C-alpha positions as a LaTeX table, in Angstrom:
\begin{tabular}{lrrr}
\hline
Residue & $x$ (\AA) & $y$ (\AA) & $z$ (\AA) \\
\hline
Unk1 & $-150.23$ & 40.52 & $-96.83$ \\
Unk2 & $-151.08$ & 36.76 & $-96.79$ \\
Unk3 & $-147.51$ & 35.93 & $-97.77$ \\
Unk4 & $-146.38$ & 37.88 & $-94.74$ \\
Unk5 & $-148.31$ & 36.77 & $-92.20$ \\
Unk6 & $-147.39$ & 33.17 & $-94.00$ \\
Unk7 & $-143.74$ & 34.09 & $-93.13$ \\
Unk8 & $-144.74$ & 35.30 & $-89.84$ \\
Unk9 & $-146.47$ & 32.27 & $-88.50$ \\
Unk10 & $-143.13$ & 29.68 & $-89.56$ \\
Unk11 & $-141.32$ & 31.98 & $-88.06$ \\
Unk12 & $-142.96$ & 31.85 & $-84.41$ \\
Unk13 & $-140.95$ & 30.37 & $-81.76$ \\
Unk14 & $-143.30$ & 27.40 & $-80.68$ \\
Unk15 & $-141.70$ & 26.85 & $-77.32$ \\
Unk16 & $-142.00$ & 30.38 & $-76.34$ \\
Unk17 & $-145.53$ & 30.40 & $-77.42$ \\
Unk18 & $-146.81$ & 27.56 & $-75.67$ \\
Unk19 & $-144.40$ & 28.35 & $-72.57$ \\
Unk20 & $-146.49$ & 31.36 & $-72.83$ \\
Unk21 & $-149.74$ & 29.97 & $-72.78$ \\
Unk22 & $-148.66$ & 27.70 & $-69.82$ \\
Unk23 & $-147.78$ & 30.83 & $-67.60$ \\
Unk24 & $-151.18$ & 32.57 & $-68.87$ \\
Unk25 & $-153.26$ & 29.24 & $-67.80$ \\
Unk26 & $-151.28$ & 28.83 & $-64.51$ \\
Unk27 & $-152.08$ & 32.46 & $-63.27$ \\
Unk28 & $-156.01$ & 32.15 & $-64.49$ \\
Unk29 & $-156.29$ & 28.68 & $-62.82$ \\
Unk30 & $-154.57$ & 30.19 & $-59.63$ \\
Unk31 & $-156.90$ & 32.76 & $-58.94$ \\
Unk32 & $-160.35$ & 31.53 & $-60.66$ \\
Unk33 & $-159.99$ & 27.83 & $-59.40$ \\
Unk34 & $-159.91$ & 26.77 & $-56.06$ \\
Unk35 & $-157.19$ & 25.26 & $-54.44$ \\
Unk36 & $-155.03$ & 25.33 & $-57.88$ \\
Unk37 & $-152.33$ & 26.66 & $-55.87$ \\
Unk38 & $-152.00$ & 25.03 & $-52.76$ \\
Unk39 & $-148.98$ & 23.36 & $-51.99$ \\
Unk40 & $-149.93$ & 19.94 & $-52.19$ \\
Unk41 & $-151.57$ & 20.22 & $-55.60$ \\
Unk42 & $-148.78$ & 21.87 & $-56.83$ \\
Unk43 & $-146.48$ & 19.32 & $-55.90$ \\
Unk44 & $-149.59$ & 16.59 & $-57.54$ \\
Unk45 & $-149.23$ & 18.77 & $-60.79$ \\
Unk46 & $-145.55$ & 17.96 & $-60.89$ \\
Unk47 & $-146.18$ & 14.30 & $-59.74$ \\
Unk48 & $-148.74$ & 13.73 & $-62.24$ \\
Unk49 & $-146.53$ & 14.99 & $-64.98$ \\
Unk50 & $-143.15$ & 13.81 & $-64.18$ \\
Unk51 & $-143.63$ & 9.29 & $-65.38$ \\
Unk52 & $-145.04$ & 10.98 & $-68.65$ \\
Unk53 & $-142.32$ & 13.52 & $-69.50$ \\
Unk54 & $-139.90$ & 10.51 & $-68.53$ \\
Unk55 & $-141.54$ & 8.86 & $-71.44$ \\
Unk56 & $-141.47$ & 11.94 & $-73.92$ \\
Unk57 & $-137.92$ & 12.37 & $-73.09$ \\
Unk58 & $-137.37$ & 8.93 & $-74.63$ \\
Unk59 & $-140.10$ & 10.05 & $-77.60$ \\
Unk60 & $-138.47$ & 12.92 & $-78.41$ \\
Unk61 & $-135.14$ & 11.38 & $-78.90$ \\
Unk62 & $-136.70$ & 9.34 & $-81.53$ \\
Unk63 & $-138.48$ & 11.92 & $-83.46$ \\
Unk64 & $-135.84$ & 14.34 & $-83.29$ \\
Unk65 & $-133.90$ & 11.49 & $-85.55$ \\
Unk66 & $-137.26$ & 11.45 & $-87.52$ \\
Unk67 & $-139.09$ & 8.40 & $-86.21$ \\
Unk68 & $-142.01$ & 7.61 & $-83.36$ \\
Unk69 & $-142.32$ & 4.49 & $-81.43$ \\
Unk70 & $-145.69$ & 3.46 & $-80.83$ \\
Unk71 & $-144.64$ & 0.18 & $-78.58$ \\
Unk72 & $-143.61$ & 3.21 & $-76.06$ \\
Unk73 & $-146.63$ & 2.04 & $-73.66$ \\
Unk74 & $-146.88$ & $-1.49$ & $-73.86$ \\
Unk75 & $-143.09$ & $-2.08$ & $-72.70$ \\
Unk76 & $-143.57$ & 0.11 & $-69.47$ \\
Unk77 & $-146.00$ & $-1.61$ & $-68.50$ \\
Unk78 & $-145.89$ & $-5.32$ & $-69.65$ \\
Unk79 & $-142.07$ & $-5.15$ & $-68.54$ \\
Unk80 & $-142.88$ & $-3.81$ & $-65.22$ \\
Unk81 & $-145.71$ & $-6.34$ & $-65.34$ \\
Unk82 & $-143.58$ & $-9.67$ & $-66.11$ \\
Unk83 & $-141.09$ & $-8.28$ & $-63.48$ \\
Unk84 & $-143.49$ & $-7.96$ & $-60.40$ \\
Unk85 & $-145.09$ & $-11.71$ & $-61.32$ \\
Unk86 & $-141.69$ & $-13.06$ & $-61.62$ \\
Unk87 & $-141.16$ & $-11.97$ & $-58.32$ \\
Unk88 & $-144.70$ & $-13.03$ & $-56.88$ \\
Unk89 & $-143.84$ & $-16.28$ & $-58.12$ \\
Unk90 & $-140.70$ & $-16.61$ & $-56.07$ \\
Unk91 & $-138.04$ & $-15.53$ & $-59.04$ \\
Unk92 & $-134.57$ & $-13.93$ & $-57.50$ \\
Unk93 & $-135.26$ & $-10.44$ & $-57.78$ \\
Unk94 & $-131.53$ & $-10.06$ & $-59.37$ \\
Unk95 & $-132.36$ & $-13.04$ & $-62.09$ \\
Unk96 & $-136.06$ & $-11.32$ & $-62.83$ \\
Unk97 & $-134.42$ & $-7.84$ & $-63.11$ \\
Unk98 & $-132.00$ & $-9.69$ & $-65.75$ \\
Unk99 & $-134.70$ & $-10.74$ & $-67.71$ \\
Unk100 & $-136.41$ & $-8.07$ & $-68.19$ \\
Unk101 & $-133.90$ & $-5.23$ & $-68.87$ \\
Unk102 & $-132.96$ & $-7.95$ & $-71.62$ \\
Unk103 & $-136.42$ & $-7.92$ & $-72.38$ \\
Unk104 & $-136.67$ & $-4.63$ & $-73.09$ \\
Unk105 & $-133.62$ & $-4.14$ & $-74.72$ \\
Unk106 & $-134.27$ & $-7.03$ & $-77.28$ \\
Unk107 & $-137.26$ & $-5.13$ & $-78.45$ \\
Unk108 & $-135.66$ & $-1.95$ & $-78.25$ \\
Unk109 & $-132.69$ & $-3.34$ & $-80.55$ \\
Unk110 & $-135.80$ & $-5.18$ & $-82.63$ \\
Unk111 & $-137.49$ & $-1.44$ & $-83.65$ \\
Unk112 & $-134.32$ & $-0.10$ & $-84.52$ \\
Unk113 & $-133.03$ & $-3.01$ & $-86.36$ \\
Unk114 & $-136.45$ & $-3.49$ & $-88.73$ \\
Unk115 & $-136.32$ & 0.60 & $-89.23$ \\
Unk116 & $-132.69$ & 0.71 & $-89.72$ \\
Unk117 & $-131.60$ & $-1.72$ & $-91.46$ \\
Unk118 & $-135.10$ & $-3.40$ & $-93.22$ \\
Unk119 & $-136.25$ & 0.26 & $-94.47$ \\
Unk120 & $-139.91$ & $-0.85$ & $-92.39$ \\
Unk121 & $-141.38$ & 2.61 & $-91.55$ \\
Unk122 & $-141.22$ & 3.43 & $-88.09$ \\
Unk123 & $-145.22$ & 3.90 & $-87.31$ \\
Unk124 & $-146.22$ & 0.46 & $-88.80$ \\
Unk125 & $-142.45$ & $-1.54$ & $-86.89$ \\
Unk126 & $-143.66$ & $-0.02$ & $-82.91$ \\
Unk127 & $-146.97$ & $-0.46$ & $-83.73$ \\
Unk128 & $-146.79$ & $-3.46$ & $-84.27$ \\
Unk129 & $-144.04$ & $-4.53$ & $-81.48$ \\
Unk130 & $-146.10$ & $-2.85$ & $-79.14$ \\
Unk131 & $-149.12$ & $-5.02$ & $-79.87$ \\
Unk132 & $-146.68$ & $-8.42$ & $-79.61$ \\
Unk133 & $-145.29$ & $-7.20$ & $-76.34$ \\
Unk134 & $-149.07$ & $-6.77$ & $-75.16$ \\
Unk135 & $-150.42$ & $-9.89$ & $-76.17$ \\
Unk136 & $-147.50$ & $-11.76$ & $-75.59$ \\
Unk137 & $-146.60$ & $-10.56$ & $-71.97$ \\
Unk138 & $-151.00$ & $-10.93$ & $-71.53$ \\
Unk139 & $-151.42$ & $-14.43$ & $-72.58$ \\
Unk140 & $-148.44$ & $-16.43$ & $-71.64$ \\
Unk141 & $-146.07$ & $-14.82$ & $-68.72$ \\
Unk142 & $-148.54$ & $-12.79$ & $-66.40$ \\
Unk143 & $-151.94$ & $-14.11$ & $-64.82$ \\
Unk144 & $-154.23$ & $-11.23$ & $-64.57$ \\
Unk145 & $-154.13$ & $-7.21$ & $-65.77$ \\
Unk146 & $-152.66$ & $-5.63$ & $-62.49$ \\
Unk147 & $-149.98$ & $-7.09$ & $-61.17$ \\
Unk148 & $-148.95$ & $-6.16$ & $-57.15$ \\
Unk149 & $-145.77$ & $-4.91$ & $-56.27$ \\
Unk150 & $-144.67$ & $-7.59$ & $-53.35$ \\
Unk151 & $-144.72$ & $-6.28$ & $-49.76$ \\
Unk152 & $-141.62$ & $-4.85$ & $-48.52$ \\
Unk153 & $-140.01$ & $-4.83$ & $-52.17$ \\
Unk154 & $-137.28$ & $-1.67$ & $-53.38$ \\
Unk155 & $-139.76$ & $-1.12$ & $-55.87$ \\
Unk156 & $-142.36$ & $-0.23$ & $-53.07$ \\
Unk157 & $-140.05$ & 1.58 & $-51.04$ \\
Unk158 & $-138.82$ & 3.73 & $-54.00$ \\
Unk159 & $-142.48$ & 4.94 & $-54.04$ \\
Unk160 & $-142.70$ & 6.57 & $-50.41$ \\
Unk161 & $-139.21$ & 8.27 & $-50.70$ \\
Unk162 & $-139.87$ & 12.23 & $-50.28$ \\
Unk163 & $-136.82$ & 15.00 & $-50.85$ \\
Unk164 & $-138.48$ & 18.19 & $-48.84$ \\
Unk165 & $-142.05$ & 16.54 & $-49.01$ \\
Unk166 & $-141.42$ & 15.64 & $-52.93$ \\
Unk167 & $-141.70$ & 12.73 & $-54.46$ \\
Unk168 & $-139.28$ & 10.76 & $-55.64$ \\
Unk169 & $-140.56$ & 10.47 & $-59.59$ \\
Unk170 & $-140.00$ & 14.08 & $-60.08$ \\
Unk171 & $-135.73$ & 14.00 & $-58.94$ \\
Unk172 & $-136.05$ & 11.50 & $-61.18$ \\
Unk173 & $-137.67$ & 13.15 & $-64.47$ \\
Unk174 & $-135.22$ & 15.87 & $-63.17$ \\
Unk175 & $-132.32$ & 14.07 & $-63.25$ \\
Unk176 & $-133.12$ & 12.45 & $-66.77$ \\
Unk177 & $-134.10$ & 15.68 & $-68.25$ \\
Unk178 & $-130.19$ & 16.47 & $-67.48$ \\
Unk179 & $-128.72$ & 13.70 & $-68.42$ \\
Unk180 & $-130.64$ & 13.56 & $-72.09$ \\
Unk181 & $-130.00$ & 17.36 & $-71.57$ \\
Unk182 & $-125.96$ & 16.86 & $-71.41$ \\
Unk183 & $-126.59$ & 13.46 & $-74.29$ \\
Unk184 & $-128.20$ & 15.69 & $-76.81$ \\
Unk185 & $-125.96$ & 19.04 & $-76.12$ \\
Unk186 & $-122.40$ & 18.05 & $-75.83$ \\
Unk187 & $-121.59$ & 14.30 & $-76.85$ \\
Unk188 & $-120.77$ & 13.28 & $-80.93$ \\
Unk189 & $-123.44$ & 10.66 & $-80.45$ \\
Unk190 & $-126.45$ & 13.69 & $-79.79$ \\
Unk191 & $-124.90$ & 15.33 & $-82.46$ \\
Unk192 & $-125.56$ & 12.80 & $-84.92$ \\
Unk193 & $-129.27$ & 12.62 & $-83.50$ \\
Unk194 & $-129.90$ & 16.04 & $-85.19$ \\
Unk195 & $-127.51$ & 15.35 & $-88.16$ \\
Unk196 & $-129.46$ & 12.41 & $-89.09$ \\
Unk197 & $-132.57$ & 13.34 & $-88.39$ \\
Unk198 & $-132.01$ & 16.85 & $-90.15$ \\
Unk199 & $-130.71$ & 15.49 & $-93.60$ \\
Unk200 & $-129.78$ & 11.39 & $-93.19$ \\
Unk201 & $-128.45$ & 11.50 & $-96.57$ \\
Unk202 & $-126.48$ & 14.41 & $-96.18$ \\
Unk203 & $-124.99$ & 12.42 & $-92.84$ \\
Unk204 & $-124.53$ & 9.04 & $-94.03$ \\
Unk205 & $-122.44$ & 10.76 & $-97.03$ \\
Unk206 & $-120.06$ & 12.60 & $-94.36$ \\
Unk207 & $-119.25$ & 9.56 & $-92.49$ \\
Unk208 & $-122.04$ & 9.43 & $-89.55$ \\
Unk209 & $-122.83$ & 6.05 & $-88.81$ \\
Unk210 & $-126.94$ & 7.03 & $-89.38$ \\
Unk211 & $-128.29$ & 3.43 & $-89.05$ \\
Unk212 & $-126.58$ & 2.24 & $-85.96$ \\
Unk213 & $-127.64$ & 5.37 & $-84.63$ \\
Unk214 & $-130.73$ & 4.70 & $-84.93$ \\
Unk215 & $-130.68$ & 1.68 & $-83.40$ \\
Unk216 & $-129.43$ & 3.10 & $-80.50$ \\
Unk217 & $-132.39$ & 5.42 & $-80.36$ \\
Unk218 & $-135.11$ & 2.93 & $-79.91$ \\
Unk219 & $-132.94$ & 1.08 & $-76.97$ \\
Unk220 & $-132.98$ & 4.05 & $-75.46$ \\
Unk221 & $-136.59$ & 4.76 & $-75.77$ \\
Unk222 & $-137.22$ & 1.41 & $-74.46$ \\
Unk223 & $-135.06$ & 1.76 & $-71.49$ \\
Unk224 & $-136.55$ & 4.92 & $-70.26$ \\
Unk225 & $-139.94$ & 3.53 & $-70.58$ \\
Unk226 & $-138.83$ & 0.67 & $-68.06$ \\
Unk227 & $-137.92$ & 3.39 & $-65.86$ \\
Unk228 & $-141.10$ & 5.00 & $-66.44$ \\
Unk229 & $-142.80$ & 1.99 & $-65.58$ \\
Unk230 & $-140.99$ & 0.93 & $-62.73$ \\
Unk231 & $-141.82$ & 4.91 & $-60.82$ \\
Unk232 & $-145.56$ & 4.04 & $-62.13$ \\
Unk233 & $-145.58$ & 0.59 & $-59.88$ \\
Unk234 & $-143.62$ & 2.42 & $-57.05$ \\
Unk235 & $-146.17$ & 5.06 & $-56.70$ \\
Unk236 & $-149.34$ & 2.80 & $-57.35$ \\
Unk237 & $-147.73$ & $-0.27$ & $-55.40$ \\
Unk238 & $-149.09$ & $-2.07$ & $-58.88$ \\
Unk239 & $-148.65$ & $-2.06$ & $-62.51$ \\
Unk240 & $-152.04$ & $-2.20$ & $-64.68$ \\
Unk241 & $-151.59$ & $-3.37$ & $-67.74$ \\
Unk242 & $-154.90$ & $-1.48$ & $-68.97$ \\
Unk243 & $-152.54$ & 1.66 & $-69.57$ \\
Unk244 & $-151.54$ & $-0.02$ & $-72.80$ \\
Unk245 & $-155.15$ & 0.62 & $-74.04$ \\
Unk246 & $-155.25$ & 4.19 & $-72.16$ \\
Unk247 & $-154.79$ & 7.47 & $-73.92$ \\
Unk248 & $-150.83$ & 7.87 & $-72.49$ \\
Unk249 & $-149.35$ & 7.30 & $-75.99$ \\
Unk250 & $-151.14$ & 10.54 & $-77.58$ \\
Unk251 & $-150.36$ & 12.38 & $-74.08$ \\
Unk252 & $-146.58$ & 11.34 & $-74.46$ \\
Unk253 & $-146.79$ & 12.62 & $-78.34$ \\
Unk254 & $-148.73$ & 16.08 & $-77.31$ \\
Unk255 & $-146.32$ & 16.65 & $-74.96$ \\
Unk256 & $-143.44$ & 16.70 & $-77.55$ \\
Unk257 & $-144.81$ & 18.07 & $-80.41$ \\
Unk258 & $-146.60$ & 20.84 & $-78.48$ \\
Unk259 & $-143.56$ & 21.74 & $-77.00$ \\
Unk260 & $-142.21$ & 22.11 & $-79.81$ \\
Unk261 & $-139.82$ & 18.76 & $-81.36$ \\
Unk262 & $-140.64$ & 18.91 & $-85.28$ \\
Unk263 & $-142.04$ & 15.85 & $-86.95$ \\
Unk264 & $-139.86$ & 16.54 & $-89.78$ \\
Unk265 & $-136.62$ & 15.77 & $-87.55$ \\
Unk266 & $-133.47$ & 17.63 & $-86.49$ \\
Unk267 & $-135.18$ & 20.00 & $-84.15$ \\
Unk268 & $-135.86$ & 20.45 & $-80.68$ \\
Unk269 & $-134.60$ & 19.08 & $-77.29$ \\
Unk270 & $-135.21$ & 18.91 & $-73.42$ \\
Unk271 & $-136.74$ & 22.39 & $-72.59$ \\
Unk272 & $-139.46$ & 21.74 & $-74.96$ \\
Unk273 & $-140.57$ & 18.49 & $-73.26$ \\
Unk274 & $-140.23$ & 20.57 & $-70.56$ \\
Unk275 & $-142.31$ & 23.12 & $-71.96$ \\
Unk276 & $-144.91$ & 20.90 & $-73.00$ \\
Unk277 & $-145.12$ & 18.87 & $-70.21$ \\
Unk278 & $-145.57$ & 22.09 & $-68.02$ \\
Unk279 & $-148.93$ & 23.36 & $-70.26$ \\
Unk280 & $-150.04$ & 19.57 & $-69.78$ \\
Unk281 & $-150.02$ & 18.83 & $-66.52$ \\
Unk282 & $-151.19$ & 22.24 & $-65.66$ \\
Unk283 & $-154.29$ & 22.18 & $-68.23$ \\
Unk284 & $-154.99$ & 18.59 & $-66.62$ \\
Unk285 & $-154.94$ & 19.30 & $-63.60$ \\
Unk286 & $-157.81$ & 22.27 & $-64.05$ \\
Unk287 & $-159.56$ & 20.58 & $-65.77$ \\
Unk288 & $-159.98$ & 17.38 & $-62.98$ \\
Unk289 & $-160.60$ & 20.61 & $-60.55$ \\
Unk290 & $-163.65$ & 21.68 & $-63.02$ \\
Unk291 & $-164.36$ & 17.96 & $-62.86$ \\
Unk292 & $-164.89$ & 18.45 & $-66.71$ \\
Unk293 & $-165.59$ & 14.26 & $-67.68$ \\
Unk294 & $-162.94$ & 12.35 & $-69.08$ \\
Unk295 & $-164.47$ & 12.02 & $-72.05$ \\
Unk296 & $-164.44$ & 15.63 & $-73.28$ \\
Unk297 & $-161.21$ & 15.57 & $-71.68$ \\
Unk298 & $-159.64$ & 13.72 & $-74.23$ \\
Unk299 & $-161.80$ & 15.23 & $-76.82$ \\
Unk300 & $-159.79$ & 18.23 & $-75.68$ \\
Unk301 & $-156.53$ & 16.87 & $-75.89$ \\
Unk302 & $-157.28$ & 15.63 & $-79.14$ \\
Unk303 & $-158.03$ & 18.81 & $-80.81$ \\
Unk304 & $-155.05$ & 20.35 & $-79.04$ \\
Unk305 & $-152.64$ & 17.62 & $-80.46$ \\
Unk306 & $-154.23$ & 18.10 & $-84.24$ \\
Unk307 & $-153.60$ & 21.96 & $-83.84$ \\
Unk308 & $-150.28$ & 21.06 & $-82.81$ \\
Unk309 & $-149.30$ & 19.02 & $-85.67$ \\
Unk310 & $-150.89$ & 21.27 & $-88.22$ \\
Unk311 & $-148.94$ & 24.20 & $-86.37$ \\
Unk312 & $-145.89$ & 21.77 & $-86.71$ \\
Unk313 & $-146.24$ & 21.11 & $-90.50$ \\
Unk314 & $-146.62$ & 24.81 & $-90.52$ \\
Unk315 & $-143.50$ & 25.85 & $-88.63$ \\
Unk316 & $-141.45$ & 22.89 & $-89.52$ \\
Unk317 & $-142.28$ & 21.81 & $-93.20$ \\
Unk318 & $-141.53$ & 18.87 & $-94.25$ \\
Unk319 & $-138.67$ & 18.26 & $-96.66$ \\
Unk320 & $-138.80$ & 15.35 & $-99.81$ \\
Unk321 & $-136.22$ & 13.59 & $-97.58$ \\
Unk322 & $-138.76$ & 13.55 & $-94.52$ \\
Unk323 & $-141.17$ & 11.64 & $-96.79$ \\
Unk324 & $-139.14$ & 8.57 & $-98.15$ \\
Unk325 & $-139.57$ & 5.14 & $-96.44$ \\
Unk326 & $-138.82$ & 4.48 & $-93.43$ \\
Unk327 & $-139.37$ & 7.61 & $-91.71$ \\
Unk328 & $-142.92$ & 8.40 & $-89.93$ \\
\hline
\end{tabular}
């Protein structure tokens, strides 16, 4: 009996269970809390939720070809950061844009080359680029922790555009969702994404090029995080560079592995960030309407992240593969 219900619990559908528990929370919050359903905190729900599913899209890209970056944070918002003092300081906004998407993409091309190519594990390479980025960007290229967006700038602008009273950050996750949506689904290059991250031996031996691939991986992750931050200043009118320090790199992890992207690689896609970000934003936003204190807020999320990677190891096991160097 213990074998079966063994049997029975890998093979669970994550995303339809926690897409599941999403709809059940959504209908208890609408009619026990107050408010939960007007329009405007509907749309804030979506809001709230759409800069961090930017940033799992890029996560889950990674840990579908079995890795994590950890240096998500820090380049949204020390990139974001050294872009808006470049400009305070009288920089061309075209030559401070140019900096800073090379910026970005150095470090980007920095992960992936030290997990690629020097067999570093992935965990101990972002975490450790993200830390550089922050100290770096802290001490020698900004002046203080938030940094203003300047008056009049696109950046500000881009904050107050509305499509049928909603904001612009959630066309935007929408339009990324598709786009990573179309990457993963029908090009060569998201098929090798699952290949490698599925068996990398068994792809390197048929020809796919599995470390270049990966490079390209961690550019990408650091490209949508610049995007991330840049919606995060255009909706604040600032950047603060506290986030780094914040709890947003478990939220962006929770998000994909409770929505379902295995740890062990190869598996998953867009609807479960999706799905996870849904449950999320929805459990977030009840609990700020309970006004339960931040603090046993992300006590909460906590213990629903560690079910969610014990559920993981559960449902997707991993393999002897998934355990040599250089993955998580």
């Amino acid at each position: 009996m213990n074998a079966i219900g063994w049997l029975n619990l890998r093979s669970l559908n994550q995303e339809g269970i926690v897409f599941a528990i999403a709809v059940v929370l959504f209908v208890a919050a609408a009619i026990g809390l107050p408010g939960f359903i007007d329009p405007n905190n509907l749309v804030a729900i979506v809001r709230s939720v759409s800069v961090l599913g930017i940033l799992a899209l890029g996560m889950a890209v990674v840990i579908i070809g079995r890795g994590i970056d950890l240096s998500a944070v820090a380049i949204m918002a020390m990139s974001v950061a050294w872009y808006l003092q470049l400009l305070n300081t009288g920089t061309s906004d075209g030559l401070a844009f140019a900096y800073v998407v090379a910026g970005v993409l150095a470090i980007g091309l920095l992960n992936g080359f030290l997990v690629a190519y020097a067999d570093v594990p992935a965990i101990f390479v972002t975490l450790a680029t993200g830390s550089f980025v922050f100290g770096y960007v802290r001490s020698q290229l900004i002046t203080q922790d938030a940094v203003p967006v300047p008056q009049g700038h696109w950046v500000e602008l881009l904050g107050g555009l509305r499509f049928l009273d909603i904001p612009i950050e959630v066309f935007v996750f929408a339009g990324l969702a598709f786009l990573f949506f179309l990457f993963l689904r029908y090009t060569k290059w998201g098929r090798y994404i699952y290949f490698a991250g599925d068996n990398p031996v068994a792809a390197r031996n048929i020809g796919i090029p599995v470390r270049p691939m990966l490079v390209l991986r961690y550019v990408l992750s650091a490209f949508v995080a610049l995007i991330a931050g840049l919606l995060t200043a255009s909706s604040l009118h600032s950047i603060n560079t506290r986030v780094v320090n914040s709890t947003l790199l478990y939220d962006i992890v929770l998000v994909a592995v409770i929505g379902g992207i295995g740890l062990s690689g190869g598996r998953g896609g867009v609807r479960n960030v999706l799905v996870g970000a849904a449950l999320i934003g929805i459990l977030l936003n009840a609990m700020t309407i309970i006004d339960i204190p931040l603090l046993y807020q992300n006590l909460i999320k906590a213990a629903i992240l560690l079910g969610a990677i014990i559920v993981d190891g559960i449902i997707n096991p991993r393999d002897e593969q998934t355990a040599q160097q250089g993955d998580i």
